[in-house]
């Protein structure tokens, strides 16, 4: 293998966000752009000579081309083996599992998650470390730093690798193993959930289901597990074939984007259970007949019922949620007397807690839930968890949710997103919010009195690392909260996210519409941040 040293110039925008580097495909296609970033990652890591690296992506446009480029750079940098999903495909949770199962050095996952795909849309790349989780901030900071001075990358001249046939190829010192992207993951799911019970509940007709793969990576996974292994009819999985442009849609599992599923679930012929996942398979949306379960409630309900699932029958060591996620899971943790951690937004902050055995379950309001089985959030795992719960409790989704609210109270919750706000305006909004933090405490607004107003700062209880400026919080004496933060995953301008919640212990008032129940707090949020006034908009782009 002849290593070639290619001269390059740095790009100044390769700072990874909440979940890796995400940019328009056109940005990634600039000469040396992807190459620089991959070389910057390898330059920042130590001790991988001769070791293995997992490689795969969500199948979006540029996935295959990017994999061929990365294979050559990884070969030139001295990796000993590349484990690649057939067709270049691997869901994010499957990649995490494969890194862990085969004890590889790490992995590169190519995805921009729920962002749209295609030549004019988004691409992304993230590095996962040996525990299977996203690289921690100190690593991503090192990648960025290196990318600002890089002047050469290494590659080798060789033909493109056949990605479509399972098996092993030897190229010089490098072994390339193409694996079935699904089977290791399917086996893991079988070890966690009660597959015989699920099979029986499906074949008897007690559970009917609809899963929307949104033309993204979970199509092959859902077809294998739900249809082939658990016996659901083939038409239970819709939009099952991964497409490079996700059929022109956002592969984002929420009521707005998974509209085909939402339509069926609120119709007269709704099945017992409906769910969707995102571009790279780590997110989930859970619905039942005529009911949508908010991700924050889903996490709390999973925590409350975990002992019904074989893998968690011994109980949970603890739970964690990202700061803007509702406090519903905190109530479960308090009642079970287990620790509950509040972390900044982004899955990487759960890694240390999971590795240290301090938590078993964790989740985010952004349709992400997971456990210690991998080090990423996991869409199909959440789907199987709910199916197992329905089968075990012999109750429809709506009853499970309502019983939960009766017992623990309901944390009424919503998130408003203002997308593609001009960056200077977004920064001015944050500045304006910051300026109010010292004066807000003790002020009363109708029935809401501010208890605290601050910027969330997290100290990791395992390694002591500190992450500052993780979102602005305004907490009220009655437990309600408004949280403001700027997205770290967008690719155009800035996205302002506003998270709003209020606790409702009164059972007779729990069935309210969230937007109505939160109307006063939504008004207050505008009063504090002035996003409508400053952008001239009259409503958020997305409400979840
Ligand atoms: C968003 C979500 C966050 C999630 C991340 C990756 O990040 O809010 O919870 O971890 O996507 O899926 P954000 O755009 O808010 O930075
Ligand atoms: Zn995702």
Coordinates of C-alpha atoms and ligand atoms in Angstrom, one line a residue:
X1 CA 0.0 0.0 0.0
X2 CA 1.5 3.3 -1.2
X3 CA 0.6 6.1 1.3
X4 CA 0.1 9.4 -0.4
X5 CA 0.5 12.7 1.5
X6 CA -2.0 15.2 0.1
X7 CA -1.4 18.9 0.8
X8 CA -4.6 20.6 2.0
X9 CA -5.7 23.9 3.6
X10 CA -7.8 24.2 6.7
X11 CA -11.5 25.0 6.7
X12 CA -12.5 27.2 9.6
X13 CA -16.0 25.8 10.2
X14 CA -15.3 22.2 11.3
X15 CA -16.5 22.6 14.9
X16 CA -18.7 19.6 15.9
X17 CA -22.0 20.4 17.4
X18 CA -24.4 18.6 19.7
X19 CA -23.9 15.4 17.7
X20 CA -20.9 15.5 15.3
X21 CA -20.2 17.7 12.3
X22 CA -23.3 18.5 10.2
X23 CA -23.2 20.6 7.1
X24 CA -24.8 20.8 3.7
X25 CA -23.7 18.0 1.3
X26 CA -22.2 20.7 -0.9
X27 CA -20.0 21.8 2.0
X28 CA -18.8 18.3 2.5
X29 CA -18.1 17.9 -1.2
X30 CA -15.5 20.8 -1.3
X31 CA -12.0 19.5 -2.0
X32 CA -10.5 18.0 1.0
X33 CA -13.3 19.0 3.4
X34 CA -14.3 15.5 4.5
X35 CA -10.7 14.3 4.2
X36 CA -9.5 17.2 6.5
X37 CA -12.0 16.4 9.2
X38 CA -11.3 12.6 9.2
X39 CA -7.6 13.2 9.3
X40 CA -8.1 15.8 12.1
X41 CA -9.9 13.1 14.1
X42 CA -7.2 10.5 13.5
X43 CA -4.4 13.1 14.3
X44 CA -6.1 13.8 17.6
X45 CA -6.4 10.1 18.6
X46 CA -3.6 7.9 19.9
X47 CA -3.0 4.1 19.9
X48 CA -5.1 2.9 17.1
X49 CA -2.4 1.3 14.9
X50 CA -3.5 -2.1 13.9
X51 CA -6.8 -1.8 15.7
X52 CA -10.4 -1.9 14.2
X53 CA -12.7 0.9 13.3
X54 CA -16.5 0.5 12.7
X55 CA -17.9 2.4 9.7
X56 CA -21.4 2.9 8.4
X57 CA -24.1 5.5 8.0
X58 CA -27.8 6.1 7.5
X59 CA -27.7 5.7 3.7
X60 CA -28.3 9.3 2.9
X61 CA -26.9 11.0 -0.2
X62 CA -23.1 11.0 -0.2
X63 CA -22.9 8.0 2.3
X64 CA -21.3 5.6 -0.1
X65 CA -18.9 8.1 -1.6
X66 CA -17.9 9.3 1.9
X67 CA -17.3 5.7 3.0
X68 CA -14.9 5.0 0.1
X69 CA -12.9 8.2 1.0
X70 CA -12.8 7.3 4.7
X71 CA -11.6 3.7 3.9
X72 CA -8.6 5.0 2.1
X73 CA -7.7 7.6 4.8
X74 CA -8.2 5.0 7.6
X75 CA -5.9 2.5 5.7
X76 CA -3.2 5.2 5.2
X77 CA -3.4 6.1 8.9
X78 CA -2.7 2.5 10.0
X79 CA -5.9 0.9 11.2
X80 CA -5.8 -2.9 11.0
X81 CA -9.4 -3.6 10.3
X82 CA -12.5 -1.8 9.1
X83 CA -15.9 -3.3 10.0
X84 CA -18.5 -1.9 7.6
X85 CA -22.2 -2.4 7.4
X86 CA -23.3 -4.0 4.1
X87 CA -24.2 -1.3 1.6
X88 CA -22.4 1.2 3.9
X89 CA -25.5 1.0 6.3
X90 CA -25.5 1.0 10.0
X91 CA -28.0 2.6 12.4
X92 CA -26.4 4.7 15.1
X93 CA -27.4 2.3 17.9
X94 CA -26.3 -0.7 15.9
X95 CA -22.9 1.0 15.3
X96 CA -22.6 1.6 19.1
X97 CA -23.4 -2.0 19.7
X98 CA -20.9 -3.3 17.2
X99 CA -18.1 -1.1 18.6
X100 CA -18.9 -2.6 22.1
X101 CA -19.4 -6.2 21.0
X102 CA -16.2 -6.5 18.9
X103 CA -14.2 -4.2 21.2
X104 CA -13.1 -2.0 18.4
X105 CA -11.1 1.2 18.9
X106 CA -14.0 3.3 17.8
X107 CA -16.3 4.1 14.9
X108 CA -17.3 6.7 12.4
X109 CA -21.1 7.1 11.9
X110 CA -22.2 9.1 8.8
X111 CA -25.5 10.8 9.5
X112 CA -27.2 14.1 9.9
X113 CA -29.9 12.2 12.0
X114 CA -33.3 13.7 11.3
X115 CA -32.2 16.4 9.0
X116 CA -33.3 16.0 5.3
X117 CA -31.0 14.3 2.8
X118 CA -30.1 14.7 -0.9
X119 CA -27.6 16.7 -3.0
X120 CA -29.0 20.0 -1.6
X121 CA -29.6 18.8 1.9
X122 CA -27.5 17.7 4.9
X123 CA -24.7 15.3 5.6
X124 CA -22.9 14.6 8.9
X125 CA -20.1 12.6 10.5
X126 CA -19.5 11.8 14.2
X127 CA -16.8 9.8 15.9
X128 CA -17.7 7.3 18.6
X129 CA -15.2 6.1 21.2
X130 CA -14.4 2.6 22.4
X131 CA -17.4 2.5 24.8
X132 CA -19.7 2.9 21.8
X133 CA -20.7 6.4 22.7
X134 CA -20.3 9.8 21.1
X135 CA -16.8 11.3 21.6
X136 CA -16.7 13.5 24.7
X137 CA -16.3 17.3 24.4
X138 CA -12.6 17.2 25.1
X139 CA -12.1 15.0 22.0
X140 CA -14.5 17.0 19.7
X141 CA -12.7 20.1 20.8
X142 CA -9.4 18.5 19.8
X143 CA -10.7 17.5 16.4
X144 CA -11.8 21.1 15.8
X145 CA -8.5 22.5 17.0
X146 CA -6.6 20.2 14.7
X147 CA -8.9 21.1 11.7
X148 CA -7.8 24.7 12.0
X149 CA -4.2 24.0 11.3
X150 CA -4.2 20.9 9.2
X151 CA -2.1 21.1 6.1
X152 CA -1.8 17.5 4.9
X153 CA -3.9 14.3 5.0
X154 CA -2.9 10.7 4.3
X155 CA -4.6 8.4 1.8
X156 CA -3.8 5.5 -0.4
X157 CA -4.4 5.0 -4.1
X158 CA -6.7 2.0 -4.4
X159 CA -9.9 0.9 -6.1
X160 CA -13.2 1.4 -4.4
X161 CA -14.2 -1.4 -2.1
X162 CA -17.2 -3.6 -2.8
X163 CA -19.6 -2.7 0.0
X164 CA -22.4 -5.0 -1.0
X165 CA -21.1 -8.4 -0.4
X166 CA -20.7 -9.8 3.1
X167 CA -17.3 -11.2 3.8
X168 CA -13.7 -10.3 4.4
X169 CA -11.2 -8.7 2.0
X170 CA -7.5 -8.2 2.7
X171 CA -5.8 -5.1 1.2
X172 CA -2.1 -5.0 2.2
X173 CA -2.1 -4.8 6.0
X174 CA -5.8 -3.8 6.2
X175 CA -8.6 -6.3 6.7
X176 CA -12.0 -5.1 5.5
X177 CA -15.0 -6.9 6.9
X178 CA -18.4 -6.3 5.5
X179 CA -21.1 -7.4 8.0
X180 CA -24.9 -7.8 8.0
X181 CA -25.9 -4.5 9.6
X182 CA -28.9 -6.0 11.4
X183 CA -28.1 -9.4 12.9
X184 CA -25.9 -8.4 15.8
X185 CA -28.4 -5.7 16.8
X186 CA -31.4 -8.1 16.4
X187 CA -29.7 -10.6 18.7
X188 CA -29.1 -7.9 21.3
X189 CA -32.8 -7.0 21.2
X190 CA -33.7 -10.6 21.7
X191 CA -31.5 -10.7 24.8
X192 CA -33.3 -7.7 26.4
X193 CA -37.0 -8.3 25.6
X194 CA -39.5 -11.1 26.0
X195 CA -39.7 -12.2 22.3
X196 CA -41.9 -15.3 22.9
X197 CA -44.5 -13.1 24.7
X198 CA -44.3 -10.4 22.0
X199 CA -44.7 -13.1 19.3
X200 CA -47.7 -14.5 21.0
X201 CA -49.3 -11.1 21.6
X202 CA -48.9 -10.2 17.9
X203 CA -50.1 -13.6 16.5
X204 CA -53.1 -13.6 18.8
X205 CA -54.1 -10.2 17.5
X206 CA -53.9 -8.5 21.0
X207 CA -51.2 -6.2 19.6
X208 CA -51.6 -4.7 16.1
X209 CA -48.9 -2.2 15.1
X210 CA -47.7 0.2 12.6
X211 CA -44.0 1.3 12.3
X212 CA -43.0 4.2 10.1
X213 CA -39.3 3.9 9.0
X214 CA -39.6 7.2 7.1
X215 CA -37.5 5.8 4.2
X216 CA -34.5 5.8 6.6
X217 CA -32.2 3.3 8.2
X218 CA -34.6 1.5 10.5
X219 CA -36.5 0.0 7.5
X220 CA -34.3 -3.1 7.3
X221 CA -34.0 -3.4 11.1
X222 CA -37.8 -3.1 11.7
X223 CA -38.5 -5.6 8.9
X224 CA -36.2 -8.2 10.3
X225 CA -37.2 -7.8 13.9
X226 CA -40.9 -6.9 13.8
X227 CA -41.9 -8.8 10.7
X228 CA -39.5 -11.7 10.4
X229 CA -38.7 -12.5 14.0
X230 CA -41.9 -11.4 15.8
X231 CA -44.4 -12.3 13.0
X232 CA -46.1 -8.9 12.4
X233 CA -47.7 -8.6 8.9
X234 CA -45.3 -7.1 6.4
X235 CA -47.6 -4.1 6.0
X236 CA -46.9 -3.2 9.6
X237 CA -43.7 -1.5 8.5
X238 CA -44.3 1.5 6.2
X239 CA -41.7 3.5 4.2
X240 CA -39.4 0.6 4.8
X241 CA -36.9 1.1 2.0
X242 CA -34.0 3.5 2.9
X243 CA -33.7 6.2 0.2
X244 CA -30.9 8.7 -0.3
X245 CA -33.3 11.6 0.1
X246 CA -35.7 9.9 2.5
X247 CA -38.4 10.3 -0.2
X248 CA -38.0 14.1 0.0
X249 CA -39.2 14.2 3.7
X250 CA -37.6 15.1 7.0
X251 CA -36.9 11.7 8.6
X252 CA -37.9 13.2 11.9
X253 CA -40.3 11.2 14.1
X254 CA -42.9 13.7 15.4
X255 CA -46.5 14.3 14.7
X256 CA -45.7 16.9 12.0
X257 CA -43.2 14.9 10.0
X258 CA -44.5 11.3 10.6
X259 CA -47.9 12.5 9.3
X260 CA -48.8 9.2 7.5
X261 CA -48.5 7.4 10.8
X262 CA -50.2 10.2 12.8
X263 CA -53.1 10.1 10.4
X264 CA -53.7 6.4 10.9
X265 CA -53.2 6.5 14.7
X266 CA -55.9 9.1 15.1
X267 CA -58.4 7.4 12.7
X268 CA -61.1 4.8 13.3
X269 CA -58.9 2.0 12.1
X270 CA -55.9 2.8 14.3
X271 CA -53.9 -0.2 15.5
X272 CA -53.0 -0.7 19.2
X273 CA -49.5 0.8 18.8
X274 CA -47.8 3.1 16.3
X275 CA -44.2 4.3 16.2
X276 CA -41.6 5.9 14.0
X277 CA -37.8 6.4 14.0
X278 CA -35.5 8.9 12.4
X279 CA -32.8 9.0 9.7
X280 CA -30.1 7.1 11.7
X281 CA -32.4 5.1 13.9
X282 CA -31.7 6.6 17.3
X283 CA -34.9 8.5 17.9
X284 CA -38.4 7.2 18.5
X285 CA -42.0 8.5 18.5
X286 CA -44.5 6.5 20.5
X287 CA -48.2 6.6 19.9
X288 CA -51.2 4.4 20.8
X289 CA -54.7 4.4 19.4
X290 CA -55.7 8.1 19.5
X291 CA -52.9 9.1 21.8
X292 CA -49.4 10.6 21.4
X293 CA -46.9 9.9 24.2
X294 CA -44.5 12.8 24.8
X295 CA -40.9 11.7 24.9
X296 CA -40.6 13.1 28.5
X297 CA -43.6 11.0 29.6
X298 CA -42.4 8.0 27.7
X299 CA -39.1 8.1 29.6
X300 CA -40.9 8.4 33.0
X301 CA -43.3 5.5 32.1
X302 CA -40.4 3.3 31.0
X303 CA -38.6 4.0 34.3
X304 CA -41.8 3.3 36.3
X305 CA -42.4 0.0 34.5
X306 CA -38.8 -1.2 33.8
X307 CA -39.1 -4.3 36.1
X308 CA -41.6 -5.8 33.7
X309 CA -38.9 -6.1 31.0
X310 CA -36.6 -9.1 31.4
X311 CA -33.3 -7.2 31.1
X312 CA -34.4 -4.7 33.8
X313 CA -36.2 -7.1 36.1
X314 CA -33.7 -6.4 38.9
X315 CA -34.6 -2.7 38.8
X316 CA -32.7 0.4 37.8
X317 CA -29.5 1.8 39.3
X318 CA -30.6 5.3 38.5
X319 CA -32.0 7.4 35.7
X320 CA -30.9 10.6 33.8
X321 CA -32.6 13.2 31.6
X322 CA -31.3 16.1 29.7
X323 CA -32.0 19.4 31.4
X324 CA -34.8 20.6 29.1
X325 CA -36.6 17.2 29.4
X326 CA -39.6 17.5 31.7
X327 CA -39.3 16.5 35.3
X328 CA -41.7 13.6 35.0
X329 CA -38.9 11.0 35.4
X330 CA -37.6 12.8 38.5
X331 CA -40.9 11.9 40.2
X332 CA -40.5 8.3 39.4
X333 CA -37.0 8.2 40.6
X334 CA -38.0 9.9 43.9
X335 CA -40.8 7.4 44.5
X336 CA -38.5 4.4 43.8
X337 CA -35.7 6.1 45.8
X338 CA -33.1 5.9 43.0
X339 CA -30.8 8.7 41.8
X340 CA -31.9 11.0 38.9
X341 CA -29.3 13.0 37.1
X342 CA -29.9 16.2 35.1
X343 CA -27.4 16.6 32.2
X344 CA -26.9 19.0 29.3
X345 CA -28.5 18.4 26.0
X346 CA -26.8 15.7 23.9
X347 CA -26.3 11.9 24.4
X348 CA -22.6 12.2 25.1
X349 CA -23.3 13.4 28.6
X350 CA -25.0 10.1 29.6
X351 CA -21.9 8.1 28.6
X352 CA -19.9 8.4 31.9
X353 CA -23.0 7.8 34.0
X354 CA -23.8 4.6 32.1
X355 CA -20.2 3.4 32.1
X356 CA -20.0 4.0 35.9
X357 CA -23.2 2.0 36.4
X358 CA -24.9 5.1 38.0
X359 CA -27.8 4.9 35.6
X360 CA -29.7 2.2 33.7
X361 CA -32.2 4.4 31.7
X362 CA -31.9 7.8 30.2
X363 CA -33.6 10.1 27.8
X364 CA -34.2 13.5 26.2
X365 CA -37.3 15.4 25.3
X366 CA -36.2 15.3 21.6
X367 CA -37.5 11.8 21.0
X368 CA -34.5 10.0 22.4
X369 CA -34.5 7.2 25.0
X370 CA -32.0 4.5 25.8
X371 CA -30.4 2.3 28.3
X372 CA -27.1 0.8 29.3
X373 CA -27.4 -1.8 26.4
X374 CA -25.5 0.6 24.1
X375 CA -24.1 4.1 24.4
X376 CA -26.5 5.9 22.0
X377 CA -30.2 6.5 22.2
X378 CA -32.1 3.7 20.4
X379 CA -35.3 4.0 18.5
X380 CA -36.2 0.4 17.9
X381 CA -35.3 -0.5 21.4
X382 CA -37.8 2.0 22.7
X383 CA -40.4 0.6 20.3
X384 CA -39.8 -2.9 21.6
X385 CA -39.8 -1.7 25.2
X386 CA -43.3 -0.3 24.7
X387 CA -44.5 -3.4 22.9
X388 CA -43.2 -5.5 25.8
X389 CA -45.0 -3.2 28.3
X390 CA -48.3 -3.4 26.4
X391 CA -48.0 -7.2 26.2
X392 CA -47.1 -7.6 29.8
X393 CA -49.6 -5.2 31.3
X394 CA -52.4 -6.2 28.8
X395 CA -53.4 -2.6 28.6
X396 CA -53.7 -0.1 25.7
X397 CA -51.2 2.8 25.5
X398 CA -53.8 5.3 26.7
X399 CA -54.5 3.4 29.9
X400 CA -50.9 3.0 30.7
X401 CA -50.3 6.8 30.3
X402 CA -53.4 7.8 32.2
X403 CA -52.6 5.5 35.1
X404 CA -49.2 6.9 35.2
X405 CA -50.5 10.5 35.4
X406 CA -52.9 9.5 38.2
X407 CA -50.1 8.0 40.2
X408 CA -47.4 10.6 39.6
X409 CA -49.2 13.6 38.3
X410 CA -48.7 15.0 34.8
X411 CA -45.9 17.3 33.7
X412 CA -47.7 19.1 30.8
X413 CA -45.0 19.9 28.3
X414 CA -44.2 21.4 24.9
X415 CA -41.3 22.7 22.9
X416 CA -41.4 25.6 20.4
X417 CA -38.7 25.8 17.7
X418 CA -37.9 28.9 15.8
X419 CA -35.7 27.7 13.0
X420 CA -33.2 29.5 10.7
X421 CA -33.2 32.7 12.8
X422 CA -30.5 35.1 11.6
X423 CA -27.5 34.4 13.8
X424 CA -27.0 38.1 15.0
X425 CA -30.7 38.2 16.0
X426 CA -30.4 34.8 17.8
X427 CA -27.3 36.0 19.7
X428 CA -29.1 39.2 20.6
X429 CA -32.0 37.2 22.0
X430 CA -29.6 35.2 24.2
X431 CA -27.9 38.4 25.3
X432 CA -31.2 39.9 26.2
X433 CA -32.2 36.8 28.2
X434 CA -28.8 36.8 30.0
X435 CA -29.2 40.4 31.0
X436 CA -32.5 39.6 32.8
X437 CA -31.1 36.7 34.9
X438 CA -30.1 38.8 37.9
X439 CA -33.4 40.7 38.1
X440 CA -36.0 37.9 37.5
X441 CA -35.9 36.0 40.8
X442 CA -38.8 36.8 43.1
X443 CA -40.7 38.7 40.4
X444 CA -44.4 37.6 40.1
X445 CA -46.2 37.2 36.8
X446 CA -49.8 36.3 37.5
X447 CA -49.8 33.0 39.3
X448 CA -46.1 32.4 38.5
X449 CA -43.3 33.7 40.7
X450 CA -39.8 33.2 39.6
X451 CA -37.8 31.1 42.0
X452 CA -34.5 31.0 40.0
X453 CA -33.1 32.2 36.7
X454 CA -29.8 31.0 35.6
X455 CA -27.6 29.4 32.9
X456 CA -27.3 25.7 33.3
X457 CA -23.8 24.6 34.2
X458 CA -23.1 20.8 34.5
X459 CA -20.4 19.1 36.6
X460 CA -19.9 15.5 35.5
X461 CA -19.9 13.5 38.7
X462 CA -17.6 10.8 37.2
X463 CA -14.7 12.8 35.7
X464 CA -15.4 16.2 37.2
X465 CA -15.5 18.0 33.9
X466 CA -17.5 21.1 33.7
X467 CA -19.8 22.2 30.8
X468 CA -21.0 25.8 31.0
X469 CA -23.7 27.8 29.1
X470 CA -26.0 24.8 28.5
X471 CA -29.2 26.7 28.3
X472 CA -31.1 29.5 30.2
X473 CA -33.6 28.3 32.8
X474 CA -36.3 30.2 34.5
X475 CA -37.9 28.2 37.3
X476 CA -41.1 29.1 39.2
X477 CA -42.1 28.5 42.7
X478 CA -44.8 26.1 41.6
X479 CA -42.3 23.8 39.8
X480 CA -43.1 25.2 36.3
X481 CA -40.1 25.9 34.0
X482 CA -39.2 27.8 30.9
X483 CA -35.9 26.9 29.2
X484 CA -34.3 28.6 26.3
X485 CA -31.3 27.3 24.2
X486 CA -29.8 27.5 20.8
X487 CA -29.6 24.3 18.8
X488 CA -26.2 22.8 18.2
X489 CA -27.3 20.6 15.2
X490 CA -28.8 23.0 12.7
X491 CA -27.1 23.9 9.5
X492 CA -28.8 27.2 8.6
X493 CA -28.7 30.2 10.8
X494 CA -29.7 29.5 14.4
X495 CA -32.6 27.6 15.9
X496 CA -34.0 28.9 19.1
X497 CA -35.7 26.2 21.2
X498 CA -38.1 27.1 24.0
X499 CA -39.1 24.4 26.4
X500 CA -42.2 24.9 28.6
X501 CA -43.6 22.8 31.4
X502 CA -46.1 22.9 34.2
X503 CA -47.0 20.2 36.8
X504 CA -50.7 19.1 37.0
X505 CA -51.4 16.8 40.0
X506 CA -55.2 17.2 39.7
X507 CA -56.5 14.2 37.8
X508 CA -59.6 16.0 36.6
X509 CA -57.4 18.6 34.9
X510 CA -54.8 16.2 33.4
X511 CA -56.5 15.7 30.0
X512 CA -56.0 19.2 28.8
X513 CA -54.5 20.2 25.5
X514 CA -50.9 21.1 26.2
X515 CA -50.8 24.4 24.2
X516 CA -53.9 25.6 26.1
X517 CA -52.7 24.5 29.5
X518 CA -49.4 26.2 28.9
X519 CA -50.7 29.4 27.2
X520 CA -49.8 31.7 30.1
X521 CA -46.2 30.3 30.3
X522 CA -45.9 30.5 26.5
X523 CA -46.8 34.2 26.7
X524 CA -44.3 34.7 29.5
X525 CA -41.6 33.0 27.4
X526 CA -42.2 35.6 24.6
X527 CA -42.1 38.4 27.2
X528 CA -38.7 37.2 28.3
X529 CA -37.1 36.4 25.0
X530 CA -39.0 38.6 22.5
X531 CA -38.4 36.1 19.6
X532 CA -41.6 37.1 17.8
X533 CA -40.9 40.8 18.2
X534 CA -37.3 40.5 17.1
X535 CA -37.8 38.2 14.1
X536 CA -41.2 39.5 13.0
X537 CA -42.6 35.9 13.1
X538 CA -46.0 35.1 14.6
X539 CA -45.5 31.4 15.4
X540 CA -42.8 28.8 15.9
X541 CA -41.9 26.6 12.9
X542 CA -42.3 23.4 14.8
X543 CA -44.2 22.6 18.0
X544 CA -43.5 19.2 19.7
Ligands
LIG1 C1 -31.0 18.0 19.1 C2 -31.7 17.6 20.4 C3 -30.9 16.9 21.4 C4 -30.2 15.7 20.7 C5 -29.5 16.1 19.4 C6 -29.0 14.9 18.6 O1 -29.9 18.9 19.5 O2 -32.3 18.8 21.0 O3 -31.6 16.5 22.5 O4 -29.3 15.0 21.5 O5 -30.4 16.8 18.6 O6 -30.1 14.0 18.2 P1 -30.0 20.5 19.4 O7 -30.3 20.8 17.9 O8 -31.1 20.9 20.2 O9 -28.6 20.9 19.8
LIG2 ZN1 -30.8 10.5 15.0

